[in-house]
Short mmCIF file of C-alpha atoms in Angstrom, two decimals:
data_model
loop_
_atom_site.label_atom_id
_atom_site.label_comp_id
_atom_site.label_asym_id
_atom_site.label_seq_id
_atom_site.Cartn_x
_atom_site.Cartn_y
_atom_site.Cartn_z
CA MET A 27 63.52 5.10 -104.79
CA LYS A 28 64.82 1.73 -104.76
CA PRO A 29 65.02 -0.10 -101.43
CA ILE A 30 68.29 0.53 -99.77
CA LEU A 31 69.40 0.10 -96.31
CA LEU A 32 72.36 2.66 -95.61
CA THR A 33 74.45 1.44 -92.42
CA ILE A 34 76.98 4.06 -91.23
CA SER A 35 79.64 2.95 -88.87
CA ARG A 36 81.88 5.75 -87.84
CA GLU A 37 84.88 6.83 -85.47
CA PHE A 38 83.84 8.92 -82.75
CA GLY A 39 83.99 12.66 -83.59
CA SER A 40 83.98 11.98 -87.66
CA GLY A 41 80.54 13.38 -88.17
CA GLY A 42 78.70 9.96 -89.00
CA ARG A 43 75.68 10.95 -87.05
CA GLU A 44 75.28 14.47 -88.56
CA ILE A 45 75.73 12.68 -92.16
CA ALA A 46 73.04 10.31 -91.15
CA GLN A 47 70.73 13.06 -90.21
CA GLN A 48 71.21 15.02 -93.31
CA ILE A 49 70.93 12.08 -95.56
CA SER A 50 67.64 11.22 -93.66
CA GLU A 51 66.28 14.85 -94.23
CA ARG A 52 67.47 15.01 -97.90
CA MET A 53 66.35 11.63 -99.14
CA GLU A 54 63.21 11.48 -96.90
CA MET A 55 64.52 8.15 -95.13
CA PRO A 56 64.06 7.53 -91.38
CA VAL A 57 67.26 7.25 -89.42
CA PHE A 58 67.60 4.76 -86.63
CA ASP A 59 70.26 5.87 -84.23
CA ARG A 60 69.57 7.00 -80.70
CA LYS A 61 65.97 5.91 -81.15
CA LEU A 62 67.21 2.29 -81.08
CA ILE A 63 68.30 3.08 -77.38
CA ASP A 64 64.66 3.75 -76.35
CA LEU A 65 63.25 0.94 -78.36
CA THR A 66 65.81 -1.51 -76.89
CA ALA A 67 65.08 -0.14 -73.32
CA ASP A 68 61.68 -0.70 -73.66
CA LYS A 69 62.10 -4.38 -74.65
CA CYS A 70 64.82 -5.26 -72.14
CA GLY A 71 63.08 -3.58 -69.20
CA TYR A 72 66.38 -1.50 -68.55
CA SER A 73 66.28 2.42 -68.60
CA SER A 74 67.55 4.32 -71.68
CA GLN A 75 70.34 5.75 -69.65
CA TYR A 76 71.49 2.02 -68.89
CA ILE A 77 71.50 1.04 -72.40
CA GLN A 78 73.35 4.14 -73.61
CA GLU A 79 76.19 3.81 -71.11
CA ASN A 80 76.45 -0.20 -71.45
CA GLU A 81 75.50 -1.15 -74.89
CA GLU A 82 79.22 -1.14 -76.26
CA ARG A 83 80.72 -2.75 -72.98
CA MET A 84 80.96 -6.38 -74.00
CA THR A 85 80.95 -9.42 -71.69
CA ASN A 86 83.00 -12.64 -72.28
CA SER A 87 80.57 -15.44 -72.62
CA PHE A 88 78.07 -15.29 -75.57
CA LEU A 89 78.41 -16.52 -79.07
CA PHE A 90 77.90 -13.80 -81.60
CA ASN A 91 76.35 -15.94 -84.19
CA LEU A 92 73.58 -16.88 -81.83
CA ALA A 93 73.19 -13.26 -80.90
CA VAL A 94 72.46 -12.20 -84.50
CA SER A 95 70.36 -15.17 -86.00
CA GLY A 96 69.63 -17.50 -83.12
CA PRO A 97 66.30 -17.77 -81.24
CA PHE A 98 65.65 -15.70 -77.92
CA THR A 99 67.03 -17.16 -74.91
CA ASN A 100 65.10 -17.22 -71.83
CA LEU A 101 65.38 -14.10 -69.35
CA GLN A 102 67.37 -16.04 -66.74
CA SER A 103 70.37 -15.87 -69.33
CA ALA A 104 69.53 -12.16 -70.05
CA GLU A 105 69.93 -11.44 -66.25
CA SER A 106 73.08 -12.86 -65.99
CA LEU A 107 74.44 -11.67 -69.38
CA PRO A 108 72.89 -7.99 -69.67
CA GLN A 109 75.07 -6.67 -72.46
CA ASP A 110 74.59 -9.71 -74.55
CA TYR A 111 71.00 -9.70 -74.00
CA VAL A 112 70.95 -5.98 -75.10
CA PHE A 113 72.74 -6.82 -78.08
CA LEU A 114 70.52 -9.69 -78.88
CA THR A 115 67.39 -7.62 -78.27
CA GLN A 116 68.86 -4.57 -80.41
CA SER A 117 69.64 -7.04 -83.40
CA LYS A 118 66.14 -8.14 -83.60
CA ILE A 119 64.96 -4.71 -83.34
CA ILE A 120 67.09 -3.72 -86.30
CA THR A 121 65.99 -6.73 -88.25
CA HIS A 122 62.35 -5.83 -87.75
CA LEU A 123 62.76 -2.16 -88.68
CA ALA A 124 64.64 -3.24 -91.72
CA ASP A 125 61.50 -5.44 -92.64
CA GLN A 126 59.23 -2.32 -92.01
CA ASN A 127 61.50 0.31 -93.76
CA PRO A 128 62.90 -0.76 -97.20
CA ALA A 129 64.86 2.33 -97.32
CA ALA A 130 66.36 3.66 -94.16
CA VAL A 131 69.66 4.72 -92.33
CA PHE A 132 70.95 2.56 -89.44
CA VAL A 133 73.86 4.12 -87.50
CA GLY A 134 76.36 2.02 -85.70
CA ARG A 135 75.27 -1.00 -83.37
CA CYS A 136 76.84 -3.40 -85.69
CA ALA A 137 73.94 -2.81 -88.34
CA ASP A 138 76.10 -3.54 -91.33
CA TYR A 139 76.74 -7.23 -89.75
CA ILE A 140 73.03 -7.80 -88.56
CA LEU A 141 71.96 -6.86 -91.96
CA ARG A 142 74.66 -8.19 -94.30
CA ASP A 143 72.73 -10.93 -96.01
CA ARG A 144 70.40 -8.42 -97.51
CA PRO A 145 71.16 -7.41 -101.10
CA CYS A 146 69.85 -3.80 -100.45
CA VAL A 147 72.47 -3.05 -97.90
CA PHE A 148 75.09 -0.57 -98.44
CA SER A 149 77.61 -0.16 -95.69
CA VAL A 150 79.83 2.76 -95.02
CA PHE A 151 82.67 3.67 -92.58
CA ILE A 152 83.35 7.02 -91.78
CA THR A 153 86.78 7.94 -90.66
CA ALA A 154 88.95 11.16 -89.89
CA ASP A 155 92.35 11.84 -88.49
CA ILE A 156 92.36 12.17 -84.79
CA ASP A 157 93.14 16.05 -84.85
CA PHE A 158 90.07 16.75 -86.79
CA ARG A 159 87.93 14.53 -84.76
CA VAL A 160 89.35 15.80 -81.13
CA LYS A 161 88.34 19.33 -82.69
CA ARG A 162 84.97 18.32 -83.37
CA ALA A 163 84.46 16.61 -80.25
CA ILE A 164 85.41 20.15 -78.57
CA GLU A 165 83.32 22.46 -80.70
CA GLU A 166 80.42 20.03 -81.51
CA TYR A 167 80.01 17.81 -78.36
CA ASN A 168 81.49 20.46 -75.78
CA VAL A 169 83.83 18.00 -74.42
CA PRO A 170 86.51 19.71 -72.37
CA ALA A 171 89.86 20.54 -74.28
CA ASP A 172 92.03 18.85 -71.87
CA LYS A 173 90.13 15.52 -71.88
CA ALA A 174 89.03 15.45 -75.62
CA TYR A 175 91.85 13.18 -76.93
CA SER A 176 91.27 10.52 -74.14
CA ILE A 177 87.45 10.81 -74.61
CA VAL A 178 87.97 10.24 -78.37
CA THR A 179 90.20 7.32 -78.28
CA ARG A 180 88.33 5.70 -75.34
CA HIS A 181 84.91 5.64 -77.51
CA ASP A 182 86.82 4.14 -80.43
CA LYS A 183 88.28 1.55 -78.26
CA HIS A 184 84.69 0.72 -77.04
CA ARG A 185 83.37 0.53 -80.33
CA ARG A 186 86.04 -1.56 -81.65
CA ARG A 187 85.75 -4.13 -79.06
CA HIS A 188 82.21 -4.21 -79.15
CA TYR A 189 82.11 -4.74 -82.98
CA ASN A 190 85.14 -7.16 -83.05
CA TYR A 191 83.49 -9.28 -80.05
CA TYR A 192 79.91 -9.62 -81.70
CA THR A 193 80.85 -9.77 -85.48
CA GLY A 194 84.11 -11.71 -85.37
CA SER A 195 85.45 -9.06 -87.96
CA GLU A 196 87.60 -6.11 -87.53
CA TRP A 197 86.03 -2.79 -86.84
CA GLY A 198 87.04 -0.20 -89.51
CA GLU A 199 88.91 -2.45 -91.80
CA SER A 200 87.99 -1.44 -95.37
CA GLN A 201 87.08 -5.05 -96.76
CA ASN A 202 84.11 -5.03 -94.18
CA TYR A 203 82.29 -2.07 -95.96
CA HIS A 204 81.29 -1.10 -99.25
CA LEU A 205 82.84 2.14 -98.98
CA THR A 206 85.36 3.98 -96.53
CA LEU A 207 85.01 8.05 -96.49
CA ASN A 208 87.35 10.49 -94.72
CA THR A 209 85.51 13.58 -93.36
CA GLY A 210 88.86 15.14 -92.46
CA LYS A 211 89.77 15.20 -96.09
CA LEU A 212 86.75 15.59 -97.89
CA GLY A 213 84.51 17.36 -95.53
CA ILE A 214 81.04 16.30 -93.97
CA ALA A 215 79.11 18.05 -96.82
CA THR A 216 80.91 16.37 -99.62
CA VAL A 217 80.54 12.94 -97.86
CA THR A 218 76.84 13.58 -97.50
CA ASP A 219 76.75 14.55 -101.29
CA ILE A 220 78.47 11.25 -102.06
CA LEU A 221 76.04 9.08 -100.15
CA ALA A 222 73.08 10.90 -101.58
CA GLU A 223 74.28 9.97 -105.24
CA VAL A 224 74.91 6.43 -104.07
CA ILE A 225 71.11 6.10 -102.81
CA LYS A 226 69.80 7.97 -105.86
CA ASN A 227 71.63 5.26 -108.02
CA ALA A 228 71.06 2.40 -106.08
#
């Protein structure tokens, strides 16, 4: 298999995480998703729960270019800007994992932007209509039906703000990705097949 770093950005409930796992198993590629939480927690000295709850909650005082490509700041700034420090640390971890794994799948966490200058990167955005995603949230994630719509839209809002803040680009805009796929129209299995073919022909 030729080197390919597949990055999957996704709307909440669209099936992006499931697709990543299926691609990982079918193509025998490591997938980095929730594992990044534990790695970041170990490096930052925070708990995994803290990282999971706060990694997409931005602050208002860090330059995204420094976060992606600049040197580590000292811990004093990390203590005053914990979300920024989490992003900086996670960016370094993603870069290191990409160095160590020429073929891998990265889910979310601005990986498409962090790895954007690598010729082997193929970035995908997974979308679906709101009814499809609310239904999946209820059925797959056990989200209460009366709260599902607000939970889905709230997650999307956090992801959009996080991505826009740290990259300077618009989350979900088609020009920021190599391919946008709609699981509500195509189905998760078909989207997985499409991406498997992309990897085979990379």
